[in-house]
Short mmCIF file of N, CA, C and O in Angstrom, two decimals:
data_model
loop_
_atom_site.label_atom_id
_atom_site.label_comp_id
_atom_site.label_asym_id
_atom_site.label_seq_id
_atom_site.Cartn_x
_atom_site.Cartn_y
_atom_site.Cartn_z
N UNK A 1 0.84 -1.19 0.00
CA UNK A 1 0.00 0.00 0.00
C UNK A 1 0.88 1.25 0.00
O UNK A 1 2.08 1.00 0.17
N UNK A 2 0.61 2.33 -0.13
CA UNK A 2 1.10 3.81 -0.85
C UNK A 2 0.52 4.36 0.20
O UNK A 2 -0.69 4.25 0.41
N UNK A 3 1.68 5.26 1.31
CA UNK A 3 1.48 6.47 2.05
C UNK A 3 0.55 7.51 2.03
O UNK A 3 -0.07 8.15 2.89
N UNK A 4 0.63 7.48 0.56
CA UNK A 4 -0.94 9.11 -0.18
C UNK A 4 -2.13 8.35 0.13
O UNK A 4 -3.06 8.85 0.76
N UNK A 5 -2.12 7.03 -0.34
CA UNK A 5 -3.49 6.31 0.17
C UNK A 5 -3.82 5.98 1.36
O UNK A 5 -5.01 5.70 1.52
N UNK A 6 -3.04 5.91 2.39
CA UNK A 6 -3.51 5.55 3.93
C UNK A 6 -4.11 7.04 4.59
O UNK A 6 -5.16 7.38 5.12
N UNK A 7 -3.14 7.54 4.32
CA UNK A 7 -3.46 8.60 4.65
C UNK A 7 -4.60 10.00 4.24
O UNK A 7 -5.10 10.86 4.95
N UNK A 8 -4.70 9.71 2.74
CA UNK A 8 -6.27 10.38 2.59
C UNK A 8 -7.38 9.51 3.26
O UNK A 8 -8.49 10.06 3.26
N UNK A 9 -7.33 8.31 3.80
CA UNK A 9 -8.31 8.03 4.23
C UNK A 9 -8.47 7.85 5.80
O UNK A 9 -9.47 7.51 6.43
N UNK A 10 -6.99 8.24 6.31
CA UNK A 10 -7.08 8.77 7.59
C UNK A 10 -7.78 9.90 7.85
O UNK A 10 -8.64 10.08 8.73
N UNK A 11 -7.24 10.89 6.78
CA UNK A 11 -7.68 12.24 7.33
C UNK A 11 -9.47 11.86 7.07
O UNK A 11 -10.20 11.97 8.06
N UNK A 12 -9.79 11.64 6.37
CA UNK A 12 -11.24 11.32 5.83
C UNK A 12 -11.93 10.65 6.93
O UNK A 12 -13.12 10.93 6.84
N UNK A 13 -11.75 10.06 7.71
CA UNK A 13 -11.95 9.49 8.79
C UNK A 13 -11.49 10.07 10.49
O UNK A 13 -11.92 9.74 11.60
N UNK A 14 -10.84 10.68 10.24
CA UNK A 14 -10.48 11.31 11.82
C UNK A 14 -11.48 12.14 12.53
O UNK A 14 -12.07 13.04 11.93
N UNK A 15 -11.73 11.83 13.95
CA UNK A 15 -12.76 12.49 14.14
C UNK A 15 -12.24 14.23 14.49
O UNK A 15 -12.84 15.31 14.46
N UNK A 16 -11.18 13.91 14.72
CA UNK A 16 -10.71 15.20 15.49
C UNK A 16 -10.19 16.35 13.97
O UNK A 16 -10.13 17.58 13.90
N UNK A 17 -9.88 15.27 12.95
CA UNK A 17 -9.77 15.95 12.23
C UNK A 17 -11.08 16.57 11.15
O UNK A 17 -11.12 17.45 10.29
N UNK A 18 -12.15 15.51 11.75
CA UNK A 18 -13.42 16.21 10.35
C UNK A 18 -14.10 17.05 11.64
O UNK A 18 -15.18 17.52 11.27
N UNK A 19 -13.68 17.50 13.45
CA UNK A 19 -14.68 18.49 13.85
C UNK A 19 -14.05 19.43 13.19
O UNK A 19 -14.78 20.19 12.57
N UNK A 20 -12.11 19.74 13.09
CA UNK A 20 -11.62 20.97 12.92
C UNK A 20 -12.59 21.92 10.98
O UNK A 20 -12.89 23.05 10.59
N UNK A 21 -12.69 20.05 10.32
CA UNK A 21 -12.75 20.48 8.77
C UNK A 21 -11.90 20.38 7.88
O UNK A 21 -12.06 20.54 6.67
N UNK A 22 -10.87 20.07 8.50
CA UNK A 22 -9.63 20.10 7.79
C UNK A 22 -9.60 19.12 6.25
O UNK A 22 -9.78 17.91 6.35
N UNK A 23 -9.38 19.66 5.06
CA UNK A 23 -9.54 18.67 3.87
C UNK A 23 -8.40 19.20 3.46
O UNK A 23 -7.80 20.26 3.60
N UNK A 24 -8.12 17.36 2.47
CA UNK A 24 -6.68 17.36 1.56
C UNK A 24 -6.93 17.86 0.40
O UNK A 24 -7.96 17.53 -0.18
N UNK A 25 -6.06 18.72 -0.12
CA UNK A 25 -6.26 19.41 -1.39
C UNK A 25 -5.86 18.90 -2.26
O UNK A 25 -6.57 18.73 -3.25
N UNK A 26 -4.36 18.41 -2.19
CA UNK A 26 -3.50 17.87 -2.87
C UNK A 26 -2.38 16.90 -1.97
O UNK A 26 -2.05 17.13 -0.81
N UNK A 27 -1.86 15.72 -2.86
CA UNK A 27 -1.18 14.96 -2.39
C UNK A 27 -0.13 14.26 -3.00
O UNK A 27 -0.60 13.24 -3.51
N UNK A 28 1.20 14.35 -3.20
CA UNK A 28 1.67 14.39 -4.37
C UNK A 28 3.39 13.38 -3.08
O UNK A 28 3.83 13.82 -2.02
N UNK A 29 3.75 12.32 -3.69
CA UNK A 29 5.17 12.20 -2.83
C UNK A 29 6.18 13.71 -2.18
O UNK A 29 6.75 14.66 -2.71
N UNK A 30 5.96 13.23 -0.75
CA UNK A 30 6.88 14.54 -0.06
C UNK A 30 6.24 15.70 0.02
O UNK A 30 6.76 16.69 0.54
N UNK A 31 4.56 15.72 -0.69
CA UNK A 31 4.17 17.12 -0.69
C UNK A 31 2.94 17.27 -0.11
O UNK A 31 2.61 16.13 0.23
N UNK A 32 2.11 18.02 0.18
CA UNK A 32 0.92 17.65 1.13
C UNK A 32 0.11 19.12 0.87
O UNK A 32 0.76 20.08 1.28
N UNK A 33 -1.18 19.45 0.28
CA UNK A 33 -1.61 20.59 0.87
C UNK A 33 -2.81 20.12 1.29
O UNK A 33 -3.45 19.22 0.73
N UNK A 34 -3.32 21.05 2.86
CA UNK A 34 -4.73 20.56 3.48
C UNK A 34 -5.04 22.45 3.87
O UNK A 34 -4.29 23.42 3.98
N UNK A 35 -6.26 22.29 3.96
CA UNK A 35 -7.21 23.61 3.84
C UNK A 35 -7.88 23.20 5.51
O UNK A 35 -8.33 22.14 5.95
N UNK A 36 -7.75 24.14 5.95
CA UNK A 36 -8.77 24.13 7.53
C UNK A 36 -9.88 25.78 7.00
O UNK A 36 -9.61 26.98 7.08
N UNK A 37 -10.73 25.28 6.67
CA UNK A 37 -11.74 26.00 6.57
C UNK A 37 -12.19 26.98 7.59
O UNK A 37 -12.11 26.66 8.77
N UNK A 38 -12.80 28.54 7.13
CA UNK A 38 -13.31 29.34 8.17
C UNK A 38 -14.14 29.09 8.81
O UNK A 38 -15.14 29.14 8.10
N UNK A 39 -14.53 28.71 10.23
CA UNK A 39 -15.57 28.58 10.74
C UNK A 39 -15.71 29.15 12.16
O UNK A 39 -14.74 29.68 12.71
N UNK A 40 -16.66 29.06 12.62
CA UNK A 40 -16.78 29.36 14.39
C UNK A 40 -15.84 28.95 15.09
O UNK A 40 -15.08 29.54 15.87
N UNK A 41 -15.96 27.25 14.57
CA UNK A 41 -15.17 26.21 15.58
C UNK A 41 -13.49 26.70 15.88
O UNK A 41 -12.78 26.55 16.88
N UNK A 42 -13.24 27.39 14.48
CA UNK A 42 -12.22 27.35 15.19
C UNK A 42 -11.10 28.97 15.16
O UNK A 42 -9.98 29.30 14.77
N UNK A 43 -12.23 29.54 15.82
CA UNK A 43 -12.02 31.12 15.80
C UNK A 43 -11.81 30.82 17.38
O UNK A 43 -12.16 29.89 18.11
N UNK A 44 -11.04 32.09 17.59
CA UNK A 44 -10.46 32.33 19.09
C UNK A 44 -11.23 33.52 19.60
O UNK A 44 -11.84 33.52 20.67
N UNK A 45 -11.18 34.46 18.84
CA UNK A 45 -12.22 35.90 19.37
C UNK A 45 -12.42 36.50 17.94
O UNK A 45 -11.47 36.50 17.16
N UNK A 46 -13.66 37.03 17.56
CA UNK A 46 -13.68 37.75 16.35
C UNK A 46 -13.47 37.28 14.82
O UNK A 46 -14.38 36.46 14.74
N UNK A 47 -13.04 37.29 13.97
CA UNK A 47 -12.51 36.47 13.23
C UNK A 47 -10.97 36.16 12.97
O UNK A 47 -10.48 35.99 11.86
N UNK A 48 -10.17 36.12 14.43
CA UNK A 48 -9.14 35.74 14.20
C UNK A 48 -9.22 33.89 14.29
O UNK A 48 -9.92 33.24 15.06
N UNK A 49 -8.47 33.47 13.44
CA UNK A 49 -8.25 31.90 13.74
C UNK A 49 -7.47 31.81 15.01
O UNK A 49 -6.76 32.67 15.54
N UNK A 50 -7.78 30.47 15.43
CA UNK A 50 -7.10 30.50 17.13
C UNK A 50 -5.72 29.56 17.17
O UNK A 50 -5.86 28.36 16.97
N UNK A 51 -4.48 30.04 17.40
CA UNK A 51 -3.20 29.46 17.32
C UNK A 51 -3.28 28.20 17.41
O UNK A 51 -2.67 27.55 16.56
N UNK A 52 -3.97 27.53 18.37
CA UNK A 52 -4.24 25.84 18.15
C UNK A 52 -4.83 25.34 16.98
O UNK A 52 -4.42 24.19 16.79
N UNK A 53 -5.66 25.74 16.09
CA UNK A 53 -6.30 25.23 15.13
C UNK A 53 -5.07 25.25 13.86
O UNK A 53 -4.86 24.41 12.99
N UNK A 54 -4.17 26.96 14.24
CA UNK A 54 -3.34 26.30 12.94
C UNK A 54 -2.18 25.32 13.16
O UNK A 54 -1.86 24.48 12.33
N UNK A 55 -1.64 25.48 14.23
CA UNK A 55 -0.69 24.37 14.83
C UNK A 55 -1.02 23.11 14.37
O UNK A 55 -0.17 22.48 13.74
N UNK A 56 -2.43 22.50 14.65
CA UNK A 56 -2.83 21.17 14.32
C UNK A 56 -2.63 21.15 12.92
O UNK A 56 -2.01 20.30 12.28
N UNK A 57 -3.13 22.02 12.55
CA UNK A 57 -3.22 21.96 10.47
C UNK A 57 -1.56 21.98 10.31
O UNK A 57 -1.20 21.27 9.37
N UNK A 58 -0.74 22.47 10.84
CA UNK A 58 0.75 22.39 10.64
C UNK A 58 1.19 21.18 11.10
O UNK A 58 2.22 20.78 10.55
N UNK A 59 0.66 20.38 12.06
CA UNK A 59 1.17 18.95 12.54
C UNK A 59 0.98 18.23 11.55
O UNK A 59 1.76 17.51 10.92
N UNK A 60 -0.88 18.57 11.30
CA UNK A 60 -1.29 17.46 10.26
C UNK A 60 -0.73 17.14 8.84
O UNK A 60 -0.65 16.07 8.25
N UNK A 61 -0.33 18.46 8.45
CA UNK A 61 0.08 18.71 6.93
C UNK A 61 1.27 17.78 7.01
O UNK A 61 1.50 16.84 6.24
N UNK A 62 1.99 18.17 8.06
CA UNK A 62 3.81 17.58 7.55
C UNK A 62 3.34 16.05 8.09
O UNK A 62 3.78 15.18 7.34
N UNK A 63 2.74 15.64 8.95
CA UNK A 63 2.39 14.42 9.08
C UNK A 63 2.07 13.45 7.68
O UNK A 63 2.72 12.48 7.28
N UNK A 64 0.67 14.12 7.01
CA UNK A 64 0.61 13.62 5.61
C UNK A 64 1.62 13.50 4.71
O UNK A 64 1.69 12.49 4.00
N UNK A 65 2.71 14.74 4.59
CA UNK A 65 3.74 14.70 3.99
C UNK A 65 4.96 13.43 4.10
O UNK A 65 5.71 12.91 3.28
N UNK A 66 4.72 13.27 5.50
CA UNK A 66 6.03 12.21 5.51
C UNK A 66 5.48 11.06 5.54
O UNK A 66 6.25 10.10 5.50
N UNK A 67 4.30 10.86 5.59
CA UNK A 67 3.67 9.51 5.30
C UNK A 67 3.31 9.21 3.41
O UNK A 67 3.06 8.16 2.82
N UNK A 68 3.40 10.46 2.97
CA UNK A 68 3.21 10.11 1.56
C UNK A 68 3.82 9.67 0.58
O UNK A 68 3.14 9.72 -0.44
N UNK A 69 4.95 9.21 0.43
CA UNK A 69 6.04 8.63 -0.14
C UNK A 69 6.08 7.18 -0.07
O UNK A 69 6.33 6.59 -1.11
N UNK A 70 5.89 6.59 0.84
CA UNK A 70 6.15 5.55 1.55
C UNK A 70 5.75 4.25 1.09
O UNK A 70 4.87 4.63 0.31
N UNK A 71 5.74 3.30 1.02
CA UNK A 71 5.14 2.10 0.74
C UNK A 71 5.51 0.79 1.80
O UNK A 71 6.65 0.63 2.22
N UNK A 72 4.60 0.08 2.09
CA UNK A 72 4.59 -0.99 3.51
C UNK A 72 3.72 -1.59 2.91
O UNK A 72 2.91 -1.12 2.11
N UNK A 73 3.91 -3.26 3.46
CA UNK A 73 2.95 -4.25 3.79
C UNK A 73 2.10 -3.79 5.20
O UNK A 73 0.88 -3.60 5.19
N UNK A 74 2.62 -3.69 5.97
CA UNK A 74 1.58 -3.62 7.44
C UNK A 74 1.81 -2.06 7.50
O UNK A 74 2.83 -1.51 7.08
N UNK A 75 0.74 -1.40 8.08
CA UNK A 75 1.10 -0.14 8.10
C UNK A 75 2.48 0.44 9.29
O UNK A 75 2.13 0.29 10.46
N UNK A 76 3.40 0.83 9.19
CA UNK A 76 4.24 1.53 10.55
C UNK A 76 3.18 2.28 11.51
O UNK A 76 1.96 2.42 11.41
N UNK A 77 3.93 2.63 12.30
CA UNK A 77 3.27 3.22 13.45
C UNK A 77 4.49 5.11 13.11
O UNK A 77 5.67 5.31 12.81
N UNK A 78 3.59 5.78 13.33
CA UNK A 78 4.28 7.35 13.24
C UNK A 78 3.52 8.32 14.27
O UNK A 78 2.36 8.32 14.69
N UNK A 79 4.74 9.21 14.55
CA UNK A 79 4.33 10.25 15.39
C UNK A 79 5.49 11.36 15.07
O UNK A 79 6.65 11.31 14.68
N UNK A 80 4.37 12.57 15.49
CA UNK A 80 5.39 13.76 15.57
C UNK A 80 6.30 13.76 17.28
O UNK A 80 5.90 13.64 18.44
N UNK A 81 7.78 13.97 16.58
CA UNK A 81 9.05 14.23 17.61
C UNK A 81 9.25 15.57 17.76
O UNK A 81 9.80 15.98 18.78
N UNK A 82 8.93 16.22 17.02
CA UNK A 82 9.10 17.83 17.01
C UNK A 82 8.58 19.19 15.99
O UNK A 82 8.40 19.34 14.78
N UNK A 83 8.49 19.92 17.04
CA UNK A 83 7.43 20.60 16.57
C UNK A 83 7.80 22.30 16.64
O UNK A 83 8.23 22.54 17.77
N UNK A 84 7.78 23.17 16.06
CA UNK A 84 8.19 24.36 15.61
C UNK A 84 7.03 25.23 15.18
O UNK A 84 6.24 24.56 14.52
N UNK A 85 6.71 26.30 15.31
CA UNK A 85 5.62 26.96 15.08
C UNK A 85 5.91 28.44 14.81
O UNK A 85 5.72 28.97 15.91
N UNK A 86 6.23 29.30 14.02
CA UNK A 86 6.07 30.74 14.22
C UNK A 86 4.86 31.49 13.95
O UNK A 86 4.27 30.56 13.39
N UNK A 87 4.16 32.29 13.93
CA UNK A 87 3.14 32.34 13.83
C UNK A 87 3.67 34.17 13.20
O UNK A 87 4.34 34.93 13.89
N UNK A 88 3.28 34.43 12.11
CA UNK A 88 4.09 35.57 11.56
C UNK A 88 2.46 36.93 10.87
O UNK A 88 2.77 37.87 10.13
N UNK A 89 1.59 36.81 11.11
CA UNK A 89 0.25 37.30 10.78
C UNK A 89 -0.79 36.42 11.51
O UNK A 89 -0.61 35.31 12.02
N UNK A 90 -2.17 37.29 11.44
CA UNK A 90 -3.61 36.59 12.21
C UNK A 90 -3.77 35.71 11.31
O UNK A 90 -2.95 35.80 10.40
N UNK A 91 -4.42 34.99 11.22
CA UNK A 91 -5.09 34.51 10.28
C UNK A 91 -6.69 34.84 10.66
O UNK A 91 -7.10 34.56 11.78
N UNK A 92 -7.73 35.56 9.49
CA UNK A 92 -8.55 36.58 9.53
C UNK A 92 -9.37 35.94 8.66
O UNK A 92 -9.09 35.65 7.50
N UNK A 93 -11.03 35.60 9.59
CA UNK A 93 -12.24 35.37 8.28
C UNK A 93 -11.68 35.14 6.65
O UNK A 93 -12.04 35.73 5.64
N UNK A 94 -10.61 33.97 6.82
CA UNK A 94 -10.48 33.27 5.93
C UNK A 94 -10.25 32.04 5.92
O UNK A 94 -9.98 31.48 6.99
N UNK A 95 -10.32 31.10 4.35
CA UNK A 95 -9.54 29.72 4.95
C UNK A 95 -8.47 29.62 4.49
O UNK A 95 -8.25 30.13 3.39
N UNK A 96 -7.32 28.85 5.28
CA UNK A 96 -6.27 28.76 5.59
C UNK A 96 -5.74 27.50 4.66
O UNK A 96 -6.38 26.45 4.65
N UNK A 97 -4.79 27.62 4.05
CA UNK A 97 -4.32 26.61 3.52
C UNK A 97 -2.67 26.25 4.16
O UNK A 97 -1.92 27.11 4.61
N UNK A 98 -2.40 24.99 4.08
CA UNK A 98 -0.91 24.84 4.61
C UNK A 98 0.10 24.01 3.56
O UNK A 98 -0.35 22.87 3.44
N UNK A 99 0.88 24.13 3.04
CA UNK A 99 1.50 23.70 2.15
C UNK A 99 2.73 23.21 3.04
O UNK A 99 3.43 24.03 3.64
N UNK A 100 3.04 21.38 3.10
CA UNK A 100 4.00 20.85 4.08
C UNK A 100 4.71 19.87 2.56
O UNK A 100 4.13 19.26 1.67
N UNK A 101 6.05 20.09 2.81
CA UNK A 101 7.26 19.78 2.28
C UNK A 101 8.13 18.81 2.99
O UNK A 101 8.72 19.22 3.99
N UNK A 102 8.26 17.72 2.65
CA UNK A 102 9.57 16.97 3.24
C UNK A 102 11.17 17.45 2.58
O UNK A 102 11.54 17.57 1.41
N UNK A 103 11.78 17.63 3.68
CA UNK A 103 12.97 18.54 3.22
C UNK A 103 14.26 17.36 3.21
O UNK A 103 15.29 17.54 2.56
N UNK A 104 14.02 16.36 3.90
CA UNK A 104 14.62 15.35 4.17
C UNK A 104 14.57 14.19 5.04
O UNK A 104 14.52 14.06 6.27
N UNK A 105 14.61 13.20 3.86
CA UNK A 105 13.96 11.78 4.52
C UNK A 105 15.08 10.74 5.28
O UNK A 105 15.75 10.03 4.53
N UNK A 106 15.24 10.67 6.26
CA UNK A 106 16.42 9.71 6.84
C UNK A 106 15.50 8.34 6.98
O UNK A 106 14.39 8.26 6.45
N UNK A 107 16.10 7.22 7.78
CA UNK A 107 15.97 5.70 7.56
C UNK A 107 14.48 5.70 8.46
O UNK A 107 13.66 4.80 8.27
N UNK A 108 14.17 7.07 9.68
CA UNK A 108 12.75 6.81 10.33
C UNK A 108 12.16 7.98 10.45
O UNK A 108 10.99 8.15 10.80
N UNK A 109 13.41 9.30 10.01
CA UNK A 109 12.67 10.38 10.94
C UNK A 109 12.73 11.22 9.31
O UNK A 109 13.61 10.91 8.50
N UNK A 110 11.62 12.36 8.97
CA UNK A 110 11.33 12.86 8.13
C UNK A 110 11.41 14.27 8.66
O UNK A 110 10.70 14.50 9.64
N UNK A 111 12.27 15.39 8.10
CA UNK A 111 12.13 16.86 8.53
C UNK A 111 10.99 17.78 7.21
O UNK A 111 11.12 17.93 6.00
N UNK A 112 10.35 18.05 7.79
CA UNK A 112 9.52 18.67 7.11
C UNK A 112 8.89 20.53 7.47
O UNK A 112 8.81 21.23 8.48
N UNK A 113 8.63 20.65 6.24
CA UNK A 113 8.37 22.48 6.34
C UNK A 113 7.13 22.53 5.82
O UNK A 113 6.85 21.96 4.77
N UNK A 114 6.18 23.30 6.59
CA UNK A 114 4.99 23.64 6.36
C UNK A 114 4.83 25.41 6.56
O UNK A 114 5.45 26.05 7.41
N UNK A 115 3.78 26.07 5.51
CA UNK A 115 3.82 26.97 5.40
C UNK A 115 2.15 27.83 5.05
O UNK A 115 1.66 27.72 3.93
N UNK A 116 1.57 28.49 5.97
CA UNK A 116 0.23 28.61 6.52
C UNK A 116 -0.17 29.76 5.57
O UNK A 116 0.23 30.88 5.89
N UNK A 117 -0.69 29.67 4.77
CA UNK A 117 -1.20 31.02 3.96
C UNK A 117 -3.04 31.09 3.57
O UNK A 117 -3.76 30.25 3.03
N UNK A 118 -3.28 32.12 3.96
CA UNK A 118 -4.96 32.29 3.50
C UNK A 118 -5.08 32.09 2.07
O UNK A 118 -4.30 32.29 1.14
N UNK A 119 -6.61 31.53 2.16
CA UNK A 119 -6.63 30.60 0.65
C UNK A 119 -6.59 31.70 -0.41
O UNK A 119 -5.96 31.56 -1.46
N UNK A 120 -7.36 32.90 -0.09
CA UNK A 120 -7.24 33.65 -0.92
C UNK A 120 -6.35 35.08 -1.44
O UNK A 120 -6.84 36.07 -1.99
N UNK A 121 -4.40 34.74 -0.94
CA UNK A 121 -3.80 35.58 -0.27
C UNK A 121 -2.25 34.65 -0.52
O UNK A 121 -1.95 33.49 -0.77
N UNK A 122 -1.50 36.05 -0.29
CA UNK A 122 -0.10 35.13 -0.78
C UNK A 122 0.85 35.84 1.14
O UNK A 122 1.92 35.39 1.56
N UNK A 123 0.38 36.46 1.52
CA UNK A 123 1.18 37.03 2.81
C UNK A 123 0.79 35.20 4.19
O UNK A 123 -0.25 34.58 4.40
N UNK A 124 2.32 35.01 4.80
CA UNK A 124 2.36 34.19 5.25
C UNK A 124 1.72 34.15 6.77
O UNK A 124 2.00 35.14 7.45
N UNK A 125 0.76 33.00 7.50
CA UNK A 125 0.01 32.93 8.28
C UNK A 125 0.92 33.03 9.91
O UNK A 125 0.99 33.75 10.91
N UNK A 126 1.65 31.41 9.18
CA UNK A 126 2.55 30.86 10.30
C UNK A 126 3.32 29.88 9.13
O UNK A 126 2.99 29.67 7.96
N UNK A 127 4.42 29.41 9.89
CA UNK A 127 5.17 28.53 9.12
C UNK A 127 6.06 27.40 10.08
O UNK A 127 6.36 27.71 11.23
N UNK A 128 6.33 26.43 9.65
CA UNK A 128 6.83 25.61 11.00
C UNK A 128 7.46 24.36 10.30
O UNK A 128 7.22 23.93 9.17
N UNK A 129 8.26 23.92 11.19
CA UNK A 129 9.48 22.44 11.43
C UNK A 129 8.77 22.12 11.88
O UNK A 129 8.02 22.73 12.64
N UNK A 130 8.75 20.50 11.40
CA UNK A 130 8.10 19.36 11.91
C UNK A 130 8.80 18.28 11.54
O UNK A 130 9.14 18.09 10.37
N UNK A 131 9.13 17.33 12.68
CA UNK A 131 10.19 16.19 12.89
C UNK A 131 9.23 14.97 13.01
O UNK A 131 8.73 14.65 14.09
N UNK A 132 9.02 14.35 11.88
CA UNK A 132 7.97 13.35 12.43
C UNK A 132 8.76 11.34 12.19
O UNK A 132 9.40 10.82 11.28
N UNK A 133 8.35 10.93 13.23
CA UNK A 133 9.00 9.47 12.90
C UNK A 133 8.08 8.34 12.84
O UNK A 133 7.15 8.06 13.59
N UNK A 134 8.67 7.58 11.49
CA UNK A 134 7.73 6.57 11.23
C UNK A 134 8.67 5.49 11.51
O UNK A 134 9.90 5.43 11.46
N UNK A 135 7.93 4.78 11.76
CA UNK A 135 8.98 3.17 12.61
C UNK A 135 8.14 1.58 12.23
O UNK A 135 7.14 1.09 12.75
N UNK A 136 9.07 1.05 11.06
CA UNK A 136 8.29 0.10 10.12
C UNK A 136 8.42 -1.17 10.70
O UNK A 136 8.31 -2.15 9.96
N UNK A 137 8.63 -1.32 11.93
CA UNK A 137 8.23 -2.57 13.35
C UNK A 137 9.45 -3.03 12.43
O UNK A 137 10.03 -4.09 12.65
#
């Protein structure tokens, strides 16, 4: 089985991930874009988006990313090791897109760059390192 395929149907299935909304846009080896949509849920005051909602969309993105390459008989087991966040603008009554990059793949651990921009907008949200490790038993 193929990394892009486990994983669109993770996200498609997560509960935590269908309250946030979060959908895959695109999925391509090493590349990942997912959209967290404007909503109530996950506004902090006003229409700013709330720093936890994009954090998760930044976990999730580089997560998909380093799982998308991949190919296994049994699925591995993965988790994020590290985690980086700057947060460089609000993100404002819009939806948010995150574009996550694997920058380099070692034998378990994947460094990856994700980069938070409003869907309809080129000025950057947040942007972040993400160290995620997959471990093929």
């Amino acid at each position: 089985m193929r990394g892009a395929e486990l994983i669109a149907e993770f996200l498609r299935h997560s509960p935590f991930i269908g309250h946030l909304g979060i959908e895959l846009r695109e999925i391509e080896d090493d590349r990942v874009v997912l959209a967290l949509p404007f909503r109530d849920e996950v506004v902090t005051i006003g229409d700013v988006v709330h720093g936890g909602a994009i954090t998760t969309l930044i976990d999730t993105a580089a997560m998909a990313a380093a799982w998308s390459a991949i190919e296994f008989e049994q699925p591995p087991r993965g988790t994020t090791v590290g985690l980086s966040v700057d947060f460089l603008a609000a993100g404002r009554g819009a939806d948010l897109l995150a574009e996550a990059a694997v920058l380099r793949r070692g034998s378990s651990l994947s460094f990856c760059e994700v980069k938070v921009r409003p869907a309809d907008g080129d000025e950057l949200v947040a942007s972040g390192l993400v160290t995620y490790k997959l471990d093929q038993r």
